[in-house]
XYZ file of C-alpha atoms in Angstrom:
535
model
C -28.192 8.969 -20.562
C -26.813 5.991 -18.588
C -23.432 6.975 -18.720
C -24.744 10.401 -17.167
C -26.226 8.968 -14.176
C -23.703 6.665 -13.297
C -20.786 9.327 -13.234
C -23.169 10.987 -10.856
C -21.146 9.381 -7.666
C -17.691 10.285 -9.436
C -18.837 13.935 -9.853
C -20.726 14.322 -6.532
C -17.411 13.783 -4.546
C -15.320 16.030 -7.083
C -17.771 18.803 -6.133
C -18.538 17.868 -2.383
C -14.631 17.970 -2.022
C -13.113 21.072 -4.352
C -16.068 23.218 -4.722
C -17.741 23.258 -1.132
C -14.326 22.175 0.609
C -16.262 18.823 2.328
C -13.551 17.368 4.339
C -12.885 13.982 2.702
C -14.139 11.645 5.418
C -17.462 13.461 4.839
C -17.770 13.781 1.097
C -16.973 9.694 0.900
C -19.682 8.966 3.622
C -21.992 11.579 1.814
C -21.067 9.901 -1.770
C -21.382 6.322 -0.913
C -24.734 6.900 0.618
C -25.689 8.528 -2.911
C -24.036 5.728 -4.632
C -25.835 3.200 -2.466
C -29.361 4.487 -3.395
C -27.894 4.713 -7.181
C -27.468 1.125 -6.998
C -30.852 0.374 -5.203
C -33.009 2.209 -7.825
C -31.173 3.174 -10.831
C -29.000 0.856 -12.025
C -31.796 -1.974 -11.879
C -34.141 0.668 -13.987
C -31.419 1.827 -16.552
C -30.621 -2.266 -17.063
C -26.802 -2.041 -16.630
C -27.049 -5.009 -13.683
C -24.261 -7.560 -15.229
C -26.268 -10.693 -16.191
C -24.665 -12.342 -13.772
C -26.472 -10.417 -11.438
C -29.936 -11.124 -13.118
C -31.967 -13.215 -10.637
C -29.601 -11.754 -7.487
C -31.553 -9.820 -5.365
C -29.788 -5.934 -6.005
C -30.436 -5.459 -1.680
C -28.220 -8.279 -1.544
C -25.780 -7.299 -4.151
C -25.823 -3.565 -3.136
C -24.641 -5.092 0.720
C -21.832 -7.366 -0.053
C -20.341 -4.789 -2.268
C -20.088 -2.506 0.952
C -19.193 -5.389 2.360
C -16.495 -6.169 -0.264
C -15.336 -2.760 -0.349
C -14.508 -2.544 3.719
C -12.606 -5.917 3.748
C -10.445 -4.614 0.582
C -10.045 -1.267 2.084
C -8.615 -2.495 5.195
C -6.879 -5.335 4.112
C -4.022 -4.073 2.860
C -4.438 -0.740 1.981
C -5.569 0.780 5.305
C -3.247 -1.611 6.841
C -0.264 0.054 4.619
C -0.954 3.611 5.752
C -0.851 2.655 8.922
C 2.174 0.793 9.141
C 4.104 3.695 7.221
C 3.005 6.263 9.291
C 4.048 4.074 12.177
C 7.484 3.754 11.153
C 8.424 7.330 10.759
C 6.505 7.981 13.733
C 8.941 5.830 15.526
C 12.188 7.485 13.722
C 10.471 10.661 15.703
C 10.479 9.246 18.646
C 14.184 8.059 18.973
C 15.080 11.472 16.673
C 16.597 9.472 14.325
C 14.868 11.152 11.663
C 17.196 14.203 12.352
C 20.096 12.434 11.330
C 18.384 11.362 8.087
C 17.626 14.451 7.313
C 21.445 15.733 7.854
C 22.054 13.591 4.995
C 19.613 13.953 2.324
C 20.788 17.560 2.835
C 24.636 16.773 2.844
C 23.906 14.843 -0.288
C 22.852 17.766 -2.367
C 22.908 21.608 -1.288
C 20.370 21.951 -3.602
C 16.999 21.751 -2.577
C 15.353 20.741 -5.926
C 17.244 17.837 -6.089
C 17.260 17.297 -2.469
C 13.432 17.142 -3.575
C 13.887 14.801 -6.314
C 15.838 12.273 -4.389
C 12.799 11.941 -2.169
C 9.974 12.050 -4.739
C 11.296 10.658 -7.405
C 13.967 8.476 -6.510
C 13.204 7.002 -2.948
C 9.467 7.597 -3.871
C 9.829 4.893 -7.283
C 11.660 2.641 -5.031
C 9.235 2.532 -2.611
C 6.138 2.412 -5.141
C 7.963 0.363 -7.792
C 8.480 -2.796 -4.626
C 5.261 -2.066 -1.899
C 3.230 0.346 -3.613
C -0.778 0.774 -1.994
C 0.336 4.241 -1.098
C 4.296 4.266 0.785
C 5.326 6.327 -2.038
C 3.356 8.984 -0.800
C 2.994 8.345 2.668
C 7.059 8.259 3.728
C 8.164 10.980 1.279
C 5.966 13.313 2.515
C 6.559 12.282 6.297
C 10.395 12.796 5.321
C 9.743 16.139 3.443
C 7.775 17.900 6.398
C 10.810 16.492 8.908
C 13.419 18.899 6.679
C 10.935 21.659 6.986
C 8.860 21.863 3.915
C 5.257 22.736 4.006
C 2.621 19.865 4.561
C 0.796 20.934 1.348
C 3.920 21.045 -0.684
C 4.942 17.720 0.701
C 1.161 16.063 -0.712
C 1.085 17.650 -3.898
C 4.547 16.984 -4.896
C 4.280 13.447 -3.779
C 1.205 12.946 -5.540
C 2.599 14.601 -8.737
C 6.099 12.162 -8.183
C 3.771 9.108 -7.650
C 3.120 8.580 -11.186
C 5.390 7.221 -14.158
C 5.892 4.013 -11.408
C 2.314 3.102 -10.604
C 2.144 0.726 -13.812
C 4.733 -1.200 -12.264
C 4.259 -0.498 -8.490
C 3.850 -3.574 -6.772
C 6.773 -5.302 -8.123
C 4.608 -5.051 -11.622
C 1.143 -5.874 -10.292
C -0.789 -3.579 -12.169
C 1.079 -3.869 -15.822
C 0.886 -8.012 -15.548
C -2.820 -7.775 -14.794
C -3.301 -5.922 -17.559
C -1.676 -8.105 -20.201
C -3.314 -11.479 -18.660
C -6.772 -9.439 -18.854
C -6.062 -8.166 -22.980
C -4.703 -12.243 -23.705
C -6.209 -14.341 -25.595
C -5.666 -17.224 -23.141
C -6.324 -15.383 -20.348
C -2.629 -15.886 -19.231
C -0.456 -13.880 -20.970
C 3.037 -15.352 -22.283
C 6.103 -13.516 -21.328
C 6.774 -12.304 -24.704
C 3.245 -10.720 -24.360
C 4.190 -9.666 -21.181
C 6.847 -7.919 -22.238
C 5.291 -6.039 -25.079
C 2.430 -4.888 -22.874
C 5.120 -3.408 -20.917
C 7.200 -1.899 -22.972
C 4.340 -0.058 -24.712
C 3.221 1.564 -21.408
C 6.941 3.042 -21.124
C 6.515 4.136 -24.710
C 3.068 5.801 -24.007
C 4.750 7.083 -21.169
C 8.243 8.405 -22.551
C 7.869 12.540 -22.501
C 6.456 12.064 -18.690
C 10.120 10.935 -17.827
C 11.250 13.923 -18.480
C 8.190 16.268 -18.129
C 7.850 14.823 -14.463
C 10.813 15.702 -12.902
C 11.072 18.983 -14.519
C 7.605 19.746 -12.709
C 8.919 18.462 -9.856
C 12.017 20.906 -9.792
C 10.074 23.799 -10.774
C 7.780 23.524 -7.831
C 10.887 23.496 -6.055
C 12.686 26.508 -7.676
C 10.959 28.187 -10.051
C 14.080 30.655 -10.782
C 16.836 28.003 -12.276
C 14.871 27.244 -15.114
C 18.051 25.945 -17.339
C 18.785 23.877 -14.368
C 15.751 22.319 -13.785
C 15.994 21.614 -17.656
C 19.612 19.914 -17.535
C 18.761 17.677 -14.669
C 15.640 16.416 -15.870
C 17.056 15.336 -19.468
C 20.011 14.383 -17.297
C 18.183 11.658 -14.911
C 15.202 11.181 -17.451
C 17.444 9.905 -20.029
C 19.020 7.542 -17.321
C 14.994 6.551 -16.112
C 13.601 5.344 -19.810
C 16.222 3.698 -20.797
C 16.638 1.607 -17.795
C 13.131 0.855 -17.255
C 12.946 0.259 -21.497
C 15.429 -2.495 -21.227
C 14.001 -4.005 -18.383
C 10.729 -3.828 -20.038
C 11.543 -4.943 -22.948
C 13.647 -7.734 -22.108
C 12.371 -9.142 -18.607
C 8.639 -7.614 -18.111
C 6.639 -5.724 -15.763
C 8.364 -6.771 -12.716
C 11.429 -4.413 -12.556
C 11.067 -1.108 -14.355
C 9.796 1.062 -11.187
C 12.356 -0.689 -8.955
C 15.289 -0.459 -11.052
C 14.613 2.524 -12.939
C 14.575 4.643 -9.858
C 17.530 2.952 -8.325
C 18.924 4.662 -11.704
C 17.542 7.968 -11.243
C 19.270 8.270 -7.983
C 22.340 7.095 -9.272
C 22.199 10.099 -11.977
C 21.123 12.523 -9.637
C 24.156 11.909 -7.312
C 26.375 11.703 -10.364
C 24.728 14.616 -11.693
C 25.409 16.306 -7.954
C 28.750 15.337 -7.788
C 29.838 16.594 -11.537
C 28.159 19.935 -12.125
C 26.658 21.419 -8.586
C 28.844 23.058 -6.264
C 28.052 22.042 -2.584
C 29.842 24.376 -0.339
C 27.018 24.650 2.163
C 24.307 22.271 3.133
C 21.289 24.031 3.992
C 17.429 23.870 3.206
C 13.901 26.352 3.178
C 16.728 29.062 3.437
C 18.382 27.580 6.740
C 22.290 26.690 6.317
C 22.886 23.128 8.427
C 26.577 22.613 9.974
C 27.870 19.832 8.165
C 28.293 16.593 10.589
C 30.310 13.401 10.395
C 28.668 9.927 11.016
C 30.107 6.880 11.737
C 29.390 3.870 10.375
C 26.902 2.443 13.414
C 25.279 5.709 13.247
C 24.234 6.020 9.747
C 23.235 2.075 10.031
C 21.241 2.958 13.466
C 19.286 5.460 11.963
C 18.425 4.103 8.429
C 17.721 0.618 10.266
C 13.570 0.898 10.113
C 13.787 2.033 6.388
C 16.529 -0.173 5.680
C 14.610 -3.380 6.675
C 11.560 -2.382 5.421
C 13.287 -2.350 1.886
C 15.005 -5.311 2.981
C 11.794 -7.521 3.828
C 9.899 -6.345 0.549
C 12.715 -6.656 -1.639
C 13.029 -10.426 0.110
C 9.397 -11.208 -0.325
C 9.024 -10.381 -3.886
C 8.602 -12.116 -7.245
C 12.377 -11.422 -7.165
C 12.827 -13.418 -4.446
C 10.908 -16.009 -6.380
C 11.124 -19.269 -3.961
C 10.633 -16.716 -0.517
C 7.711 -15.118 -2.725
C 6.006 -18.243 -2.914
C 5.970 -19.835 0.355
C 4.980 -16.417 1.500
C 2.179 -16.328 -0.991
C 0.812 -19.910 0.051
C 1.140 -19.887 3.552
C -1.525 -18.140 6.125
C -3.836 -16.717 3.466
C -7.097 -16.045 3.588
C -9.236 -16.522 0.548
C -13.492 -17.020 0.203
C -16.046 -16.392 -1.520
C -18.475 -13.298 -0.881
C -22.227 -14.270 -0.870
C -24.249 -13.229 -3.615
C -21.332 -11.262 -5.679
C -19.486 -14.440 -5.682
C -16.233 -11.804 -5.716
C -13.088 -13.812 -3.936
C -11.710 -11.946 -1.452
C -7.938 -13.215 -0.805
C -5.590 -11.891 2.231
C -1.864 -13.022 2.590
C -1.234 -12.259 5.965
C 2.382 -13.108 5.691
C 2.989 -12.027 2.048
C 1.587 -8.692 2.077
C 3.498 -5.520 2.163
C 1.752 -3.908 5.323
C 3.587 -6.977 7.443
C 7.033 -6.128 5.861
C 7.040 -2.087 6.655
C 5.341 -3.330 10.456
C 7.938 -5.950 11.010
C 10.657 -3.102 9.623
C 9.609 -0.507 11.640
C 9.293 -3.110 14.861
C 13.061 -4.113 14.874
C 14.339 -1.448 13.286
C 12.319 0.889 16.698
C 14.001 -1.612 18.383
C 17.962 -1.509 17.246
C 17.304 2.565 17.486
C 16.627 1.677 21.564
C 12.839 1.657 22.025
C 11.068 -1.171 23.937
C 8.746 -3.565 22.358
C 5.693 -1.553 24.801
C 6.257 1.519 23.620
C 6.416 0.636 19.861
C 2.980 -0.684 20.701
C 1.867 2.934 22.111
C 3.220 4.310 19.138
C 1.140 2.287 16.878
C -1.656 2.605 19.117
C -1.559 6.322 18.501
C -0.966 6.373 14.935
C -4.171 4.269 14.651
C -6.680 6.652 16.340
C -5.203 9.785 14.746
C -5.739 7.591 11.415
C -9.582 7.401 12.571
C -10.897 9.554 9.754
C -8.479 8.341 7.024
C -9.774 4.928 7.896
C -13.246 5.952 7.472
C -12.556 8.140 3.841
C -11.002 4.830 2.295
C -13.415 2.446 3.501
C -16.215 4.811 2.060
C -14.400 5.029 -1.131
C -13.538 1.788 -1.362
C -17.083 0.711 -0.956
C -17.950 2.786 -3.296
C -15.735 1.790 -5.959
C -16.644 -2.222 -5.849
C -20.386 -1.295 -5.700
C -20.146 0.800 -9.100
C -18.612 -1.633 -9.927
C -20.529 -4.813 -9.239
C -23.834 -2.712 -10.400
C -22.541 -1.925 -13.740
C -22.220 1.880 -13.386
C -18.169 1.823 -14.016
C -18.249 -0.136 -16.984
C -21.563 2.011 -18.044
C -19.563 4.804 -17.709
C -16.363 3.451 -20.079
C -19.001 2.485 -22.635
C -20.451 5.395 -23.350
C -17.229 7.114 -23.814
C -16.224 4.838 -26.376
C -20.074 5.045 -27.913
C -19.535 8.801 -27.926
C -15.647 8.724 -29.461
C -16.105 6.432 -32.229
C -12.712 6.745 -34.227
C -11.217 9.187 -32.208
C -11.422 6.845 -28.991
C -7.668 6.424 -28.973
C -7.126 9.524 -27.671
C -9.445 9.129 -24.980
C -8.624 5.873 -23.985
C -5.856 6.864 -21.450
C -9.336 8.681 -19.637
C -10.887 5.316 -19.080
C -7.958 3.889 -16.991
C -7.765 7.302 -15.306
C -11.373 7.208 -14.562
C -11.091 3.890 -13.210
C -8.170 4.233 -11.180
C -10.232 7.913 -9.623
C -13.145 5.590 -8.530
C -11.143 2.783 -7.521
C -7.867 4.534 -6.050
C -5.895 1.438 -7.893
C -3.911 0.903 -11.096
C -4.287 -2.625 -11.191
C -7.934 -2.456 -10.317
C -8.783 0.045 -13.199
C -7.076 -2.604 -15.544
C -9.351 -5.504 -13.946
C -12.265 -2.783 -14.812
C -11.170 -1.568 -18.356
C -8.305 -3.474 -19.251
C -10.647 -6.041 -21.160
C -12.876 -3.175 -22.381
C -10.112 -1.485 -24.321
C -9.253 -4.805 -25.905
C -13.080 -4.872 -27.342
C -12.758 -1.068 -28.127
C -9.808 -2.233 -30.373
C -11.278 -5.272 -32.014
C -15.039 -3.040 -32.545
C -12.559 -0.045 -34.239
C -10.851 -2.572 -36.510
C -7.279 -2.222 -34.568
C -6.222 -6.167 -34.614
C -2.813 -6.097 -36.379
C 0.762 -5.771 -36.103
C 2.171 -2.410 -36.322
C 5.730 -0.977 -35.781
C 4.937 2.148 -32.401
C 7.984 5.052 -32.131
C 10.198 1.969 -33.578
C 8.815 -1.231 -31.377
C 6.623 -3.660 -33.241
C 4.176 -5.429 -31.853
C -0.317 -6.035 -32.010
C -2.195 -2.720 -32.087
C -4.414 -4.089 -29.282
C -2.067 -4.554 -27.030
C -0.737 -0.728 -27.582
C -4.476 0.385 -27.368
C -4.892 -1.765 -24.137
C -1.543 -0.441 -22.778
C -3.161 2.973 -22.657
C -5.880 2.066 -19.629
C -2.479 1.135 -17.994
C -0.770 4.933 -18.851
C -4.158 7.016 -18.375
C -4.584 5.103 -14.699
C -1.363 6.733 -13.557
C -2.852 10.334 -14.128
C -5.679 9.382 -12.070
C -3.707 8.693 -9.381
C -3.271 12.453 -9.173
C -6.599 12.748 -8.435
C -7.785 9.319 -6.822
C -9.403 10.411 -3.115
C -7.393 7.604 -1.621
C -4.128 8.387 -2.586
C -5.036 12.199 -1.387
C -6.604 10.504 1.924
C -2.746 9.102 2.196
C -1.406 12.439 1.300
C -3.374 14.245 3.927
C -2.762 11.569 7.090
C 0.833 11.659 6.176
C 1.009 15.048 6.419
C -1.200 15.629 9.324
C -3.916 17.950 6.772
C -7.454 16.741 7.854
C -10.087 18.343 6.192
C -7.857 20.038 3.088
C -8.504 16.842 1.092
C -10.379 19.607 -1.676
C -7.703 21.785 -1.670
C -5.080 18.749 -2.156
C -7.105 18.070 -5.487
C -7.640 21.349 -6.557
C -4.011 21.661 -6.508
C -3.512 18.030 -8.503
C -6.114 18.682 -10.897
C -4.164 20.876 -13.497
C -1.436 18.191 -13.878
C -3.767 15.580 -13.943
C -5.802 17.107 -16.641
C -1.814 17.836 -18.511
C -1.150 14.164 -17.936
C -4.428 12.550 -19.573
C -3.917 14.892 -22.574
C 0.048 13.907 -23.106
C -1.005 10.345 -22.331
C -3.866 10.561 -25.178
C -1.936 12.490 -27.634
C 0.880 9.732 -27.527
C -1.314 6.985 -27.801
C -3.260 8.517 -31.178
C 0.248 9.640 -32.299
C 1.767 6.077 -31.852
C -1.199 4.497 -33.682
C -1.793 6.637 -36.628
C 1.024 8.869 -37.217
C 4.588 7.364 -36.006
């Protein structure tokens, strides 16, 4: 009975937003007054308050959560969007963007892999070194400057955005999952790796699945082609990110599995597509030369922005660490006690602003009108700003209250032996409310780890041919299942929607998302139960 009340919020929003199209900004606002008044009178009556909260006044607790929730929203994932809108914003401006777009399409005459580059490729890239939401936010920007239609741009973004969330962030999410799920609190790096390399083994049919999805929404007639390029570049995905798994950790999979993926896409181009004609939507483009200071003129704001994440990265390991020591902000929040902790220069908003600044600046703008550009971006952002920072909110007060892990609780209650196959819903679940992969591992990460211990899972088993603890595969699947709730988080739709200039179609965003969300928990689940009691 518990669980049913504190899903109330979750469900409230799914409603508010797909079944009575509430434009998102409202439905948050609308939900995280509800969940507010959950946490006033509910939770304390129910008892899920975490004894740590016991003699904390729930006024006080119910405050700083909001509180808590605003600070994280802006700081860095408002602070993201903004920055990436800003950037191609400014390649519109100077009208760079149309020479970009000449060459995606001179890269490929066909659109489905002109698609695929963008989603998929670029899209991992992006997610796999920044993540917080550029995977969505400059594909889409990109897609809708060569003429596709804003809602295809969102969904297919959304639907890309995926396989790489695990190890978006240069890994973030995967390596806070195994030091939740170790013993010591800190996992080792052979533990890293195995937590890892499970997820990419949970994960294995969505390498291919995914990009035939993504083709097909593309082109539904060239079915067998669709089919050859997905084993094609799928093949060249898994076993890149496997190895890199496997033998270095969480930190390079998304980054260097993409890089891959374009690599066998152009080979893939190049060997069996003929590309007489460059066009796209229908539209034949004249073919155009460009020089050398041309290309580098117009790919200068995306170019640096790779350039300063890639720099201030765990690969970078000595800039990564100045970076992450210098200028931060980090206290304590009254009465939660939660830390909040800012690196102003180490966080990826800085790197896409200070991208976008000199790269707007090489393509000829001055510093004042960059300024006005941002300036503009920001108030047409107004309502994206306020749908984030409602969900945010949201998320750290079920949070804080008890109703999130209430919720995971009774689904393992009511699953008993068959839990493994729900267990990828948990991390979805977590990453809906929270909108991040690495925060539904902080929720459930720890959860699953007890779910495996209470069902008797505690030793070493061999998984599709990869030994290693039957926890950690079990605790690998919060990791998996929080990548299909991407699909439907509302702030990765909120990105979707300011991207591509859709306010108000949030609902029809996630009706859209749903079915492949619902295909992806299911796969996800059926892989898990498979690896732990069949293969």
């Amino acid at each position: 009975m518990t669980a049913l009340v504190s899903v109330i919020p979750i469900v409230l929003l799914i409603v508010l937003m797909m079944g009575f199209k509430v434009s998102g900004y409202k439905s948050a606002i609308v939900t995280l007054v509800v969940t507010i008044l959950l946490a006033l009178f509910a939770a304390p009556a129910m008892g899920i308050i975490p004894e740590k909260y016991a003699d904390v006044s729930i006024g006080g607790i119910t405050l700083w959560s909001v509180v808590e929730g605003f600070l994280k929203a802006c700081f860095p994932i408002i602070l993201i969007i903004i920055c990436a809108i800003f950037s191609y914003n400014i390649l519109c401006e100077t009208k760079e963007i149309e020479t970009i777009k000449t060459q995606f399409i001179q890269m490929t005459s066909d659109k489905g892999l002109l698609v695929l580059l963008l989603t998929w490729g670029l899209g991992g890239v992006l997610e796999g070194m920044a993540g917080f939401g550029t995977a969505v936010a400059i594909p889409a920007a990109i897609l809708i400057g060569l003429g596709f239609k804003p809602m295809f741009s969102a969904v297919i973004c959304l639907v890309a955005n995926t396989v790489a969330v695990g190890f978006g962030a240069v890994g973030l999410p995967a390596t806070t999952l195994a030091n939740q799920v170790a013993a010591s609190g800190a996992a080792t790096p052979a533990e890293l790796c195995e937590v890892a390399t499970f997820i990419i083994l949970q994960l294995s049919l969505m390498f291919f699945i995914t990009p035939f999805l993504i083709l097909m929404m593309t082109d539904r007639k060239k079915i067998l082609k669709n089919l050859s390029i997905a084993l094609f570049v799928g093949i060249f995905s898994i076993t890149v990110q496997f190895c890199c798994a496997h033998f270095i950790g969480p930190e390079t999979p998304a980054i260097l599995g993409s890089v891959a993926a374009i690599i066998a896409m152009l080979l893939y181009n190049k060997l069996f597509l003929k590309n007489n004609e460059a066009e796209v939507n229908g539209v034949k483009v004249e073919k155009k030369k460009f020089g050398t200071a041309k290309t580098l003129k117009a790919w200068s704001v995306y170019a640096l922005i790779i350039f300063f994440i890639l720099i201030s990265s765990k690969i970078v390991p000595p800039v990564n660490e100045l970076l992450n020591n210098t200028l931060v902000t980090k206290f304590d929040l009254p009465v939660t006690g939660n830390a909040f902790k800012f690196g102003w220069l180490s966080n990826a908003g800085l790197m896409i602003f200070l991208g976008a600044v000199i790269g707007g600046l090489i393509q000829g703008l001055s510093f004042g009108r960059l300024m006005k550009i941002l300036a503009k971006t920001t108030i047409n952002l107004q309502k994206t700003v306020v749908t984030i920072c409602c969900l945010v909110a949201m998320a750290m007060l079920m949070n804080n209250t008890g109703m999130t892990n209430d919720i995971a609780k009774g689904l393992v209650e009511l699953t008993g032996s068959v839990f493994p196959f729900f267990a990828p819903l948990i991390g979805s679940i977590g990453t809906f409310v929270t909108g991040s992969a690495t925060n539904a591992n902080i929720l459930f990460g720890k959860l699953q780890a007890t779910a495996a211990h209470d069902l008797g899972l505690v030793n070493q088993g061999t998984f599709f041919g990869v030994s290693g603890s039957e926890t950690n595969w079990l605790a690998a699947a919060n990791c998996a299942g929080s990548e299909g709730g991407k699909l439907l988080s509302p702030q990765s739709i909120a990105i979707a929607t300011a991207a591509c200039d859709m306010e108000g179609q949030d609902g029809e965003i996630m009706r859209k998302t749903m079915p492949f969300a619902i295909f992806w928990i299911l796969m996800n689940g059926l892989m898990v139960f498979l690896g732990l009691h069949v293969i």
